[in-house]
Amino acid sequence: MDDARLIPVPQTSGPKIDTSLANVARAWNYMVGGKDNFEVDRMAARQLMEVAPVIRVAAPESRAFLGRAVRYLAGGAGIRQFLDIGTGLPSAGNTHEVAQLVAPDCRVVYVDNDPVVLTHARALLTSSPDGVTSYIDADARDPGTILAEAASTLDFRAPVAIMMVDLLNFIEDDGVASSAVAALTAAVPSGSYLAVMHPASDLDPALLEAERHWNQLAAQRVRLRSREQVEGFLGGLELVEPGLVTVPEWRRAADEPAPGEPIPLYAAVARKP
Ligand SMILES: C[S@@+](CC[C@H](N)C(=O)[O-])C[C@H]1O[C@@H](n2cnc3c(N)ncnc32)[C@H](O)[C@@H]1O
C-alpha cells in the first residue's frame, strides 16, 4: 500500500493502526515482495536483512513451504478444512488459493490479530464457488474465541489442518504458545494436521542478532526457538516425512530451485493420530 491508501480506513472502534513503529505483518509483506507496507516497515526489514542477509532468501522460502504444505494437505492428505492462524497480509499463493486449486471445495478460515490485516481481509475472501473462506479478527493466545468463531465455517468433527507458519515466534511466552497449540490440536479430530514454521535460535547467529534488532524496533516482539523447543510444540503428533527440517528440506519439488545457502527456519507438518 502506498501510505495514502490506509488513511480512509474506518477506525471507529478497535485498535488503531500504528505507523510509527515497524509492524510484523507489513514488514513480512515487504520481505515477501508485497506492496502493503510503510517506510517504517521497509526500513526495519532492510536493517534486518543487513544484520542477517539470509532473511532475503528465507522469507520467500517460508512462503514456498506454506504452498508445499497446503498442496500436500489438500492433495495426498485429503484435507478439506484449513485454520490458518497468523495469516499475514494477502500475498501470492494464499492458503485458500493453493488449497482450492487442488480441491475447490476446501473451506479456509483465516485468523490474525493485526488491524492492518483486518483491513485487507476482503482480498482473502475470494473463495471458489464450491468452497468457503472466512476471516476472524482474533488472537492466537485466545484459542477459545478462535474455535468458537471458526465453528461457523469449519466442521470440527472432520479433519482440519491448523497452519501456524511464522506465528508461534510472535508468542514470546513458551507456556502460552504451548497451551494455544494444545487447545487447538485438542479440538480437532484424529486425522487432523498441524503445519508449523518457526525461525531457529540454534542454526545461525546472525538470525539471533536480527531478533535482538527487531525487538528494539518493532511493536511486537519476536522470539526464536531451538529445535528442541519447536519439537515441544509437536508433542503427541506424528511427524509427516521428512520430519522437522529446515524449510527448503520439506518436500521440495525436484524442479524447485534450491536456495543455495542454509535457511535457519524450522518446518514440519504433523498428524494427529
Ligand atoms: C510473519 S507473518 C506470517 C504470515 C503468513 N503466515 C505467512 O507465512 O506468510 C505473522 C503474522 O502473524 C500475526 N500474528 C502475530 N501474533 C499473533 C497473535 N498472537 N494472534 C494472531 N495473529 C498473530 C501477525 O499479525 C502477522 O500477520
PDB file of C-alpha atoms and ligand atoms in Angstrom:
ATOM      1  CA  MET A   1       0.000   0.000   0.000  1.00  0.00           C
ATOM      2  CA  ASP A   2       1.257   3.437  -0.502  1.00  0.00           C
ATOM      3  CA  ASP A   3       0.717   5.269   2.740  1.00  0.00           C
ATOM      4  CA  ALA A   4      -2.317   7.178   1.435  1.00  0.00           C
ATOM      5  CA  ARG A   5      -4.345   4.015   0.907  1.00  0.00           C
ATOM      6  CA  LEU A   6      -4.556   3.340   4.602  1.00  0.00           C
ATOM      7  CA  ILE A   7      -5.822   6.750   5.633  1.00  0.00           C
ATOM      8  CA  PRO A   8      -9.505   6.297   4.639  1.00  0.00           C
ATOM      9  CA  VAL A   9      -9.823   3.017   6.522  1.00  0.00           C
ATOM     10  CA  PRO A  10     -12.629   3.459   9.052  1.00  0.00           C
ATOM     11  CA  GLN A  11     -11.327   3.081  12.573  1.00  0.00           C
ATOM     12  CA  THR A  12     -14.333   3.838  14.663  1.00  0.00           C
ATOM     13  CA  SER A  13     -13.607   1.017  17.049  1.00  0.00           C
ATOM     14  CA  GLY A  14     -10.839  -1.432  17.800  1.00  0.00           C
ATOM     15  CA  PRO A  15      -7.131  -0.820  17.822  1.00  0.00           C
ATOM     16  CA  LYS A  16      -5.640   1.985  15.762  1.00  0.00           C
ATOM     17  CA  ILE A  17      -3.140   1.303  13.011  1.00  0.00           C
ATOM     18  CA  ASP A  18       0.223   2.450  14.326  1.00  0.00           C
ATOM     19  CA  THR A  19       2.545   3.700  11.625  1.00  0.00           C
ATOM     20  CA  SER A  20       5.210   4.990  13.994  1.00  0.00           C
ATOM     21  CA  LEU A  21       6.708   1.554  14.656  1.00  0.00           C
ATOM     22  CA  ALA A  22       7.554  -1.336  12.355  1.00  0.00           C
ATOM     23  CA  ASN A  23       4.743  -3.858  12.155  1.00  0.00           C
ATOM     24  CA  VAL A  24       5.313  -7.569  11.633  1.00  0.00           C
ATOM     25  CA  ALA A  25       2.572  -8.184   9.048  1.00  0.00           C
ATOM     26  CA  ARG A  26       3.694  -5.207   6.966  1.00  0.00           C
ATOM     27  CA  ALA A  27       7.453  -5.869   7.288  1.00  0.00           C
ATOM     28  CA  TRP A  28       6.845  -9.517   6.337  1.00  0.00           C
ATOM     29  CA  ASN A  29       4.776  -8.325   3.380  1.00  0.00           C
ATOM     30  CA  TYR A  30       7.780  -6.279   2.230  1.00  0.00           C
ATOM     31  CA  MET A  31      10.147  -9.236   2.695  1.00  0.00           C
ATOM     32  CA  VAL A  32       7.978 -11.482   0.528  1.00  0.00           C
ATOM     33  CA  GLY A  33       7.781  -8.871  -2.229  1.00  0.00           C
ATOM     34  CA  GLY A  34       4.427  -7.215  -1.365  1.00  0.00           C
ATOM     35  CA  LYS A  35       3.493  -3.553  -1.572  1.00  0.00           C
ATOM     36  CA  ASP A  36       1.289  -3.298   1.524  1.00  0.00           C
ATOM     37  CA  ASN A  37       3.823  -1.664   3.831  1.00  0.00           C
ATOM     38  CA  PHE A  38       5.032   1.709   5.083  1.00  0.00           C
ATOM     39  CA  GLU A  39       8.509   3.245   5.068  1.00  0.00           C
ATOM     40  CA  VAL A  40       8.945   2.397   8.759  1.00  0.00           C
ATOM     41  CA  ASP A  41       8.373  -1.293   7.908  1.00  0.00           C
ATOM     42  CA  ARG A  42      10.653  -1.216   4.865  1.00  0.00           C
ATOM     43  CA  MET A  43      13.407   0.440   6.900  1.00  0.00           C
ATOM     44  CA  ALA A  44      13.152  -2.182   9.632  1.00  0.00           C
ATOM     45  CA  ALA A  45      13.100  -5.016   7.096  1.00  0.00           C
ATOM     46  CA  ARG A  46      16.137  -3.614   5.282  1.00  0.00           C
ATOM     47  CA  GLN A  47      18.004  -3.277   8.586  1.00  0.00           C
ATOM     48  CA  LEU A  48      17.195  -6.884   9.446  1.00  0.00           C
ATOM     49  CA  MET A  49      18.419  -8.008   6.046  1.00  0.00           C
ATOM     50  CA  GLU A  50      21.660  -6.142   6.649  1.00  0.00           C
ATOM     51  CA  VAL A  51      22.132  -7.850  10.004  1.00  0.00           C
ATOM     52  CA  ALA A  52      21.095 -11.251   8.635  1.00  0.00           C
ATOM     53  CA  PRO A  53      21.253 -11.280   4.815  1.00  0.00           C
ATOM     54  CA  VAL A  54      19.751 -14.788   4.811  1.00  0.00           C
ATOM     55  CA  ILE A  55      16.343 -13.200   5.575  1.00  0.00           C
ATOM     56  CA  ARG A  56      16.142 -12.023   1.961  1.00  0.00           C
ATOM     57  CA  VAL A  57      16.008 -15.643   0.855  1.00  0.00           C
ATOM     58  CA  ALA A  58      14.361 -17.069   3.967  1.00  0.00           C
ATOM     59  CA  ALA A  59      11.109 -15.088   3.700  1.00  0.00           C
ATOM     60  CA  PRO A  60      10.186 -16.285   0.179  1.00  0.00           C
ATOM     61  CA  GLU A  61      11.409 -19.779   1.144  1.00  0.00           C
ATOM     62  CA  SER A  62       8.931 -19.760   4.009  1.00  0.00           C
ATOM     63  CA  ARG A  63       6.084 -18.827   1.639  1.00  0.00           C
ATOM     64  CA  ALA A  64       7.195 -21.647  -0.655  1.00  0.00           C
ATOM     65  CA  PHE A  65       6.999 -24.050   2.311  1.00  0.00           C
ATOM     66  CA  LEU A  66       3.468 -22.798   3.069  1.00  0.00           C
ATOM     67  CA  GLY A  67       2.484 -23.567  -0.527  1.00  0.00           C
ATOM     68  CA  ARG A  68       4.020 -27.051  -0.468  1.00  0.00           C
ATOM     69  CA  ALA A  69       2.454 -27.870   2.888  1.00  0.00           C
ATOM     70  CA  VAL A  70      -1.029 -26.771   1.729  1.00  0.00           C
ATOM     71  CA  ARG A  71      -0.664 -28.709  -1.539  1.00  0.00           C
ATOM     72  CA  TYR A  72       0.364 -31.790   0.427  1.00  0.00           C
ATOM     73  CA  LEU A  73      -2.506 -31.396   2.891  1.00  0.00           C
ATOM     74  CA  ALA A  74      -5.225 -30.776   0.290  1.00  0.00           C
ATOM     75  CA  GLY A  75      -3.656 -33.377  -2.002  1.00  0.00           C
ATOM     76  CA  GLY A  76      -2.259 -36.613  -0.594  1.00  0.00           C
ATOM     77  CA  ALA A  77      -3.567 -36.000   2.933  1.00  0.00           C
ATOM     78  CA  GLY A  78      -7.113 -35.296   1.668  1.00  0.00           C
ATOM     79  CA  ILE A  79      -7.723 -32.323   3.970  1.00  0.00           C
ATOM     80  CA  ARG A  80     -10.659 -30.078   3.060  1.00  0.00           C
ATOM     81  CA  GLN A  81     -10.640 -27.673   6.042  1.00  0.00           C
ATOM     82  CA  PHE A  82      -7.890 -25.233   6.998  1.00  0.00           C
ATOM     83  CA  LEU A  83      -7.492 -22.945  10.005  1.00  0.00           C
ATOM     84  CA  ASP A  84      -4.700 -20.539   9.046  1.00  0.00           C
ATOM     85  CA  ILE A  85      -3.603 -18.603  12.145  1.00  0.00           C
ATOM     86  CA  GLY A  86      -1.269 -15.636  11.699  1.00  0.00           C
ATOM     87  CA  THR A  87      -2.427 -15.181   8.139  1.00  0.00           C
ATOM     88  CA  GLY A  88      -0.486 -12.035   7.315  1.00  0.00           C
ATOM     89  CA  LEU A  89      -1.401  -9.644   4.534  1.00  0.00           C
ATOM     90  CA  PRO A  90      -2.766 -11.195   1.365  1.00  0.00           C
ATOM     91  CA  SER A  91       0.077 -12.248  -0.876  1.00  0.00           C
ATOM     92  CA  ALA A  92       0.675 -14.518  -3.836  1.00  0.00           C
ATOM     93  CA  GLY A  93      -0.350 -18.088  -3.030  1.00  0.00           C
ATOM     94  CA  ASN A  94      -2.681 -17.551  -0.072  1.00  0.00           C
ATOM     95  CA  THR A  95      -3.782 -20.759   1.643  1.00  0.00           C
ATOM     96  CA  HIS A  96      -7.273 -20.871   0.090  1.00  0.00           C
ATOM     97  CA  GLU A  97      -5.910 -20.239  -3.396  1.00  0.00           C
ATOM     98  CA  VAL A  98      -3.412 -23.086  -3.149  1.00  0.00           C
ATOM     99  CA  ALA A  99      -5.854 -25.459  -1.432  1.00  0.00           C
ATOM    100  CA  GLN A 100      -8.753 -24.736  -3.780  1.00  0.00           C
ATOM    101  CA  LEU A 101      -6.551 -25.291  -6.830  1.00  0.00           C
ATOM    102  CA  VAL A 102      -6.133 -28.841  -5.529  1.00  0.00           C
ATOM    103  CA  ALA A 103      -9.709 -29.250  -4.238  1.00  0.00           C
ATOM    104  CA  PRO A 104     -12.177 -26.405  -4.979  1.00  0.00           C
ATOM    105  CA  ASP A 105     -14.409 -27.404  -2.061  1.00  0.00           C
ATOM    106  CA  CYS A 106     -11.788 -26.547   0.594  1.00  0.00           C
ATOM    107  CA  ARG A 107     -13.048 -24.406   3.466  1.00  0.00           C
ATOM    108  CA  VAL A 108     -10.500 -21.974   4.882  1.00  0.00           C
ATOM    109  CA  VAL A 109     -10.693 -19.815   7.994  1.00  0.00           C
ATOM    110  CA  TYR A 110      -8.048 -17.120   8.364  1.00  0.00           C
ATOM    111  CA  VAL A 111      -7.153 -15.673  11.763  1.00  0.00           C
ATOM    112  CA  ASP A 112      -4.961 -12.678  12.565  1.00  0.00           C
ATOM    113  CA  ASN A 113      -4.938 -10.100  15.350  1.00  0.00           C
ATOM    114  CA  ASP A 114      -3.453  -7.245  13.347  1.00  0.00           C
ATOM    115  CA  PRO A 115      -5.762  -4.357  12.396  1.00  0.00           C
ATOM    116  CA  VAL A 116      -3.864  -3.861   9.135  1.00  0.00           C
ATOM    117  CA  VAL A 117      -4.516  -7.472   8.137  1.00  0.00           C
ATOM    118  CA  LEU A 118      -8.175  -6.955   9.046  1.00  0.00           C
ATOM    119  CA  THR A 119      -8.451  -4.006   6.649  1.00  0.00           C
ATOM    120  CA  HIS A 120      -7.132  -6.232   3.861  1.00  0.00           C
ATOM    121  CA  ALA A 121      -9.155  -9.294   4.758  1.00  0.00           C
ATOM    122  CA  ARG A 122     -11.605  -8.804   1.902  1.00  0.00           C
ATOM    123  CA  ALA A 123      -8.843  -9.814  -0.509  1.00  0.00           C
ATOM    124  CA  LEU A 124      -8.707 -13.170   1.276  1.00  0.00           C
ATOM    125  CA  LEU A 125     -12.402 -13.833   0.932  1.00  0.00           C
ATOM    126  CA  THR A 126     -12.337 -14.801  -2.708  1.00  0.00           C
ATOM    127  CA  SER A 127     -13.320 -18.421  -2.393  1.00  0.00           C
ATOM    128  CA  SER A 128     -14.028 -20.750  -5.269  1.00  0.00           C
ATOM    129  CA  PRO A 129     -17.812 -21.201  -5.553  1.00  0.00           C
ATOM    130  CA  ASP A 130     -17.567 -24.752  -4.164  1.00  0.00           C
ATOM    131  CA  GLY A 131     -15.531 -23.756  -1.097  1.00  0.00           C
ATOM    132  CA  VAL A 132     -15.673 -21.100   1.608  1.00  0.00           C
ATOM    133  CA  THR A 133     -13.228 -18.626   3.111  1.00  0.00           C
ATOM    134  CA  SER A 134     -13.796 -16.551   6.206  1.00  0.00           C
ATOM    135  CA  TYR A 135     -11.732 -14.269   8.397  1.00  0.00           C
ATOM    136  CA  ILE A 136     -11.591 -13.973  12.186  1.00  0.00           C
ATOM    137  CA  ASP A 137     -10.034 -10.981  13.909  1.00  0.00           C
ATOM    138  CA  ALA A 138      -8.654 -12.800  16.964  1.00  0.00           C
ATOM    139  CA  ASP A 139      -5.515 -13.520  18.931  1.00  0.00           C
ATOM    140  CA  ALA A 140      -3.782 -16.908  18.747  1.00  0.00           C
ATOM    141  CA  ARG A 141      -3.365 -16.690  22.536  1.00  0.00           C
ATOM    142  CA  ASP A 142      -7.145 -16.968  22.790  1.00  0.00           C
ATOM    143  CA  PRO A 143      -7.888 -20.336  21.159  1.00  0.00           C
ATOM    144  CA  GLY A 144     -11.351 -20.484  22.748  1.00  0.00           C
ATOM    145  CA  THR A 145     -12.548 -17.496  20.708  1.00  0.00           C
ATOM    146  CA  ILE A 146     -10.917 -18.835  17.540  1.00  0.00           C
ATOM    147  CA  LEU A 147     -12.578 -22.240  17.916  1.00  0.00           C
ATOM    148  CA  ALA A 148     -15.985 -20.765  18.729  1.00  0.00           C
ATOM    149  CA  GLU A 149     -15.924 -18.413  15.733  1.00  0.00           C
ATOM    150  CA  ALA A 150     -14.337 -20.890  13.308  1.00  0.00           C
ATOM    151  CA  ALA A 151     -17.129 -23.352  14.032  1.00  0.00           C
ATOM    152  CA  SER A 152     -19.420 -21.232  11.814  1.00  0.00           C
ATOM    153  CA  THR A 153     -17.295 -22.249   8.820  1.00  0.00           C
ATOM    154  CA  LEU A 154     -15.490 -25.451   9.818  1.00  0.00           C
ATOM    155  CA  ASP A 155     -16.919 -28.768  10.952  1.00  0.00           C
ATOM    156  CA  PHE A 156     -14.768 -29.816  13.892  1.00  0.00           C
ATOM    157  CA  ARG A 157     -15.987 -33.416  13.587  1.00  0.00           C
ATOM    158  CA  ALA A 158     -13.977 -33.705  10.344  1.00  0.00           C
ATOM    159  CA  PRO A 159     -10.180 -33.286   9.993  1.00  0.00           C
ATOM    160  CA  VAL A 160      -8.766 -29.772   9.960  1.00  0.00           C
ATOM    161  CA  ALA A 161      -5.265 -28.576   9.077  1.00  0.00           C
ATOM    162  CA  ILE A 162      -4.080 -25.920  11.519  1.00  0.00           C
ATOM    163  CA  MET A 163      -1.494 -23.665   9.873  1.00  0.00           C
ATOM    164  CA  MET A 164       0.933 -21.791  12.122  1.00  0.00           C
ATOM    165  CA  VAL A 165       3.530 -20.511   9.701  1.00  0.00           C
ATOM    166  CA  ASP A 166       5.758 -17.852  11.256  1.00  0.00           C
ATOM    167  CA  LEU A 167       3.261 -17.328  14.068  1.00  0.00           C
ATOM    168  CA  LEU A 168       4.423 -19.026  17.276  1.00  0.00           C
ATOM    169  CA  ASN A 169       7.605 -16.936  17.249  1.00  0.00           C
ATOM    170  CA  PHE A 170       5.376 -13.919  17.961  1.00  0.00           C
ATOM    171  CA  ILE A 171       4.115 -15.529  21.156  1.00  0.00           C
ATOM    172  CA  GLU A 172       7.031 -14.944  23.475  1.00  0.00           C
ATOM    173  CA  ASP A 173       5.872 -16.925  26.445  1.00  0.00           C
ATOM    174  CA  ASP A 174       6.613 -20.634  25.928  1.00  0.00           C
ATOM    175  CA  GLY A 175       3.756 -21.728  28.157  1.00  0.00           C
ATOM    176  CA  VAL A 176       1.202 -19.531  26.397  1.00  0.00           C
ATOM    177  CA  ALA A 177       2.384 -20.710  22.964  1.00  0.00           C
ATOM    178  CA  SER A 178       2.255 -24.375  24.031  1.00  0.00           C
ATOM    179  CA  SER A 179      -1.207 -24.033  25.577  1.00  0.00           C
ATOM    180  CA  ALA A 180      -2.551 -22.392  22.415  1.00  0.00           C
ATOM    181  CA  VAL A 181      -1.200 -25.257  20.282  1.00  0.00           C
ATOM    182  CA  ALA A 182      -2.506 -27.833  22.750  1.00  0.00           C
ATOM    183  CA  ALA A 183      -6.009 -26.301  22.898  1.00  0.00           C
ATOM    184  CA  LEU A 184      -6.293 -26.090  19.131  1.00  0.00           C
ATOM    185  CA  THR A 185      -4.983 -29.581  18.413  1.00  0.00           C
ATOM    186  CA  ALA A 186      -7.222 -30.997  21.158  1.00  0.00           C
ATOM    187  CA  ALA A 187     -10.273 -29.505  19.423  1.00  0.00           C
ATOM    188  CA  VAL A 188      -9.699 -31.238  16.081  1.00  0.00           C
ATOM    189  CA  PRO A 189     -10.320 -34.936  15.421  1.00  0.00           C
ATOM    190  CA  SER A 190      -7.875 -37.703  14.656  1.00  0.00           C
ATOM    191  CA  GLY A 191      -6.524 -37.343  11.105  1.00  0.00           C
ATOM    192  CA  SER A 192      -6.121 -33.573  11.505  1.00  0.00           C
ATOM    193  CA  TYR A 193      -2.773 -31.853  10.928  1.00  0.00           C
ATOM    194  CA  LEU A 194      -0.624 -29.069  12.318  1.00  0.00           C
ATOM    195  CA  ALA A 195       1.813 -27.251  10.000  1.00  0.00           C
ATOM    196  CA  VAL A 196       4.463 -25.133  11.695  1.00  0.00           C
ATOM    197  CA  MET A 197       7.247 -22.873  10.503  1.00  0.00           C
ATOM    198  CA  HIS A 198       9.356 -21.367  13.283  1.00  0.00           C
ATOM    199  CA  PRO A 199      12.632 -19.417  12.935  1.00  0.00           C
ATOM    200  CA  ALA A 200      15.554 -21.176  14.622  1.00  0.00           C
ATOM    201  CA  SER A 201      17.606 -19.871  17.519  1.00  0.00           C
ATOM    202  CA  ASP A 202      20.270 -22.554  17.115  1.00  0.00           C
ATOM    203  CA  LEU A 203      21.256 -22.520  13.443  1.00  0.00           C
ATOM    204  CA  ASP A 204      22.516 -19.070  12.516  1.00  0.00           C
ATOM    205  CA  PRO A 205      23.937 -16.476  14.952  1.00  0.00           C
ATOM    206  CA  ALA A 206      23.023 -13.692  12.505  1.00  0.00           C
ATOM    207  CA  LEU A 207      19.340 -14.530  12.964  1.00  0.00           C
ATOM    208  CA  LEU A 208      19.731 -14.067  16.728  1.00  0.00           C
ATOM    209  CA  GLU A 209      21.249 -10.676  16.043  1.00  0.00           C
ATOM    210  CA  ALA A 210      18.261  -9.883  13.803  1.00  0.00           C
ATOM    211  CA  GLU A 211      15.938 -10.944  16.642  1.00  0.00           C
ATOM    212  CA  ARG A 212      17.658  -8.504  19.030  1.00  0.00           C
ATOM    213  CA  HIS A 213      17.468  -5.782  16.412  1.00  0.00           C
ATOM    214  CA  TRP A 214      13.761  -6.351  15.641  1.00  0.00           C
ATOM    215  CA  ASN A 215      12.881  -6.293  19.316  1.00  0.00           C
ATOM    216  CA  GLN A 216      14.331  -2.794  19.590  1.00  0.00           C
ATOM    217  CA  LEU A 217      12.444  -1.520  16.534  1.00  0.00           C
ATOM    218  CA  ALA A 218       9.050  -3.078  16.450  1.00  0.00           C
ATOM    219  CA  ALA A 219       5.763  -3.016  18.292  1.00  0.00           C
ATOM    220  CA  GLN A 220       5.530  -6.798  18.516  1.00  0.00           C
ATOM    221  CA  ARG A 221       8.483  -8.774  19.852  1.00  0.00           C
ATOM    222  CA  VAL A 222       9.798 -11.925  18.204  1.00  0.00           C
ATOM    223  CA  ARG A 223      11.303 -14.977  19.914  1.00  0.00           C
ATOM    224  CA  LEU A 224      13.417 -17.528  18.074  1.00  0.00           C
ATOM    225  CA  ARG A 225      13.379 -21.100  19.393  1.00  0.00           C
ATOM    226  CA  SER A 226      15.669 -24.100  19.277  1.00  0.00           C
ATOM    227  CA  ARG A 227      14.956 -27.365  17.510  1.00  0.00           C
ATOM    228  CA  GLU A 228      14.080 -28.943  20.852  1.00  0.00           C
ATOM    229  CA  GLN A 229      11.641 -26.146  21.690  1.00  0.00           C
ATOM    230  CA  VAL A 230       9.929 -26.385  18.297  1.00  0.00           C
ATOM    231  CA  GLU A 231       9.713 -30.171  18.719  1.00  0.00           C
ATOM    232  CA  GLY A 232       7.950 -29.472  22.003  1.00  0.00           C
ATOM    233  CA  PHE A 233       5.015 -27.890  20.108  1.00  0.00           C
ATOM    234  CA  LEU A 234       4.568 -31.108  18.120  1.00  0.00           C
ATOM    235  CA  GLY A 235       4.355 -33.474  21.085  1.00  0.00           C
ATOM    236  CA  GLY A 236       1.707 -36.189  20.728  1.00  0.00           C
ATOM    237  CA  LEU A 237       1.531 -35.727  16.953  1.00  0.00           C
ATOM    238  CA  GLU A 238       3.074 -37.919  14.239  1.00  0.00           C
ATOM    239  CA  LEU A 239       5.568 -36.111  12.056  1.00  0.00           C
ATOM    240  CA  VAL A 240       4.949 -36.428   8.325  1.00  0.00           C
ATOM    241  CA  GLU A 241       8.092 -37.319   6.357  1.00  0.00           C
ATOM    242  CA  PRO A 242      10.727 -35.820   6.259  1.00  0.00           C
ATOM    243  CA  GLY A 243      10.042 -34.721   9.861  1.00  0.00           C
ATOM    244  CA  LEU A 244      11.224 -31.485  11.436  1.00  0.00           C
ATOM    245  CA  VAL A 245      13.685 -29.985   8.952  1.00  0.00           C
ATOM    246  CA  THR A 246      14.573 -26.571   7.586  1.00  0.00           C
ATOM    247  CA  VAL A 247      12.076 -25.102   5.104  1.00  0.00           C
ATOM    248  CA  PRO A 248      13.885 -25.917   1.863  1.00  0.00           C
ATOM    249  CA  GLU A 249      14.248 -29.524   3.006  1.00  0.00           C
ATOM    250  CA  TRP A 250      10.495 -30.015   3.450  1.00  0.00           C
ATOM    251  CA  ARG A 251       9.251 -31.857   0.343  1.00  0.00           C
ATOM    252  CA  ARG A 252      10.889 -29.513  -2.117  1.00  0.00           C
ATOM    253  CA  ALA A 253       9.861 -30.470  -5.669  1.00  0.00           C
ATOM    254  CA  ALA A 254      12.631 -31.650  -7.985  1.00  0.00           C
ATOM    255  CA  ASP A 255      12.093 -28.646 -10.271  1.00  0.00           C
ATOM    256  CA  GLU A 256      12.119 -26.027  -7.457  1.00  0.00           C
ATOM    257  CA  PRO A 257      15.466 -24.224  -7.352  1.00  0.00           C
ATOM    258  CA  ALA A 258      17.363 -24.711  -4.079  1.00  0.00           C
ATOM    259  CA  PRO A 259      18.165 -21.524  -2.120  1.00  0.00           C
ATOM    260  CA  GLY A 260      21.935 -22.081  -2.324  1.00  0.00           C
ATOM    261  CA  GLU A 261      22.521 -21.421   1.389  1.00  0.00           C
ATOM    262  CA  PRO A 262      21.200 -22.927   4.636  1.00  0.00           C
ATOM    263  CA  ILE A 263      17.888 -21.388   5.725  1.00  0.00           C
ATOM    264  CA  PRO A 264      17.527 -21.164   9.534  1.00  0.00           C
ATOM    265  CA  LEU A 265      13.768 -21.736   9.649  1.00  0.00           C
ATOM    266  CA  TYR A 266      12.317 -24.960  11.047  1.00  0.00           C
ATOM    267  CA  ALA A 267       9.350 -26.530   9.296  1.00  0.00           C
ATOM    268  CA  ALA A 268       7.168 -29.521   9.998  1.00  0.00           C
ATOM    269  CA  VAL A 269       3.775 -30.985   9.263  1.00  0.00           C
ATOM    270  CA  ALA A 270       2.409 -33.375  11.862  1.00  0.00           C
ATOM    271  CA  ARG A 271      -0.704 -35.575  12.003  1.00  0.00           C
ATOM    272  CA  LYS A 272      -2.936 -36.106  14.973  1.00  0.00           C
ATOM    273  CA  PRO A 273      -3.142 -39.890  15.489  1.00  0.00           C
TER     274      PRO A 273
HETATM  275  C1  LIG B   1       5.318 -13.103   9.613  1.00  0.00           C
HETATM  276  S1  LIG B   1       3.613 -13.018   9.346  1.00  0.00           S
HETATM  277  C2  LIG B   1       3.313 -14.611   8.629  1.00  0.00           C
HETATM  278  C3  LIG B   1       2.202 -14.590   7.634  1.00  0.00           C
HETATM  279  C4  LIG B   1       1.853 -15.916   6.959  1.00  0.00           C
HETATM  280  N1  LIG B   1       1.549 -16.959   7.940  1.00  0.00           N
HETATM  281  C5  LIG B   1       2.939 -16.371   6.045  1.00  0.00           C
HETATM  282  O1  LIG B   1       3.516 -17.413   6.314  1.00  0.00           O
HETATM  283  O2  LIG B   1       3.226 -15.706   5.058  1.00  0.00           O
HETATM  284  C6  LIG B   1       2.995 -13.264  11.005  1.00  0.00           C
HETATM  285  C7  LIG B   1       1.523 -12.929  11.145  1.00  0.00           C
HETATM  286  O3  LIG B   1       1.094 -13.409  12.427  1.00  0.00           O
HETATM  287  C8  LIG B   1       0.253 -12.436  13.004  1.00  0.00           C
HETATM  288  N2  LIG B   1       0.285 -12.609  14.451  1.00  0.00           N
HETATM  289  C9  LIG B   1       1.319 -12.406  15.286  1.00  0.00           C
HETATM  290  N3  LIG B   1       0.967 -12.675  16.560  1.00  0.00           N
HETATM  291  C10 LIG B   1      -0.326 -13.066  16.512  1.00  0.00           C
HETATM  292  C11 LIG B   1      -1.258 -13.471  17.505  1.00  0.00           C
HETATM  293  N4  LIG B   1      -0.923 -13.525  18.789  1.00  0.00           N
HETATM  294  N5  LIG B   1      -2.505 -13.802  17.109  1.00  0.00           N
HETATM  295  C12 LIG B   1      -2.857 -13.747  15.805  1.00  0.00           C
HETATM  296  N6  LIG B   1      -2.014 -13.360  14.814  1.00  0.00           N
HETATM  297  C13 LIG B   1      -0.773 -13.029  15.165  1.00  0.00           C
HETATM  298  C14 LIG B   1       0.832 -11.104  12.554  1.00  0.00           C
HETATM  299  O4  LIG B   1      -0.113 -10.071  12.643  1.00  0.00           O
HETATM  300  C15 LIG B   1       1.240 -11.446  11.135  1.00  0.00           C
HETATM  301  O5  LIG B   1       0.210 -11.148  10.232  1.00  0.00           O
END
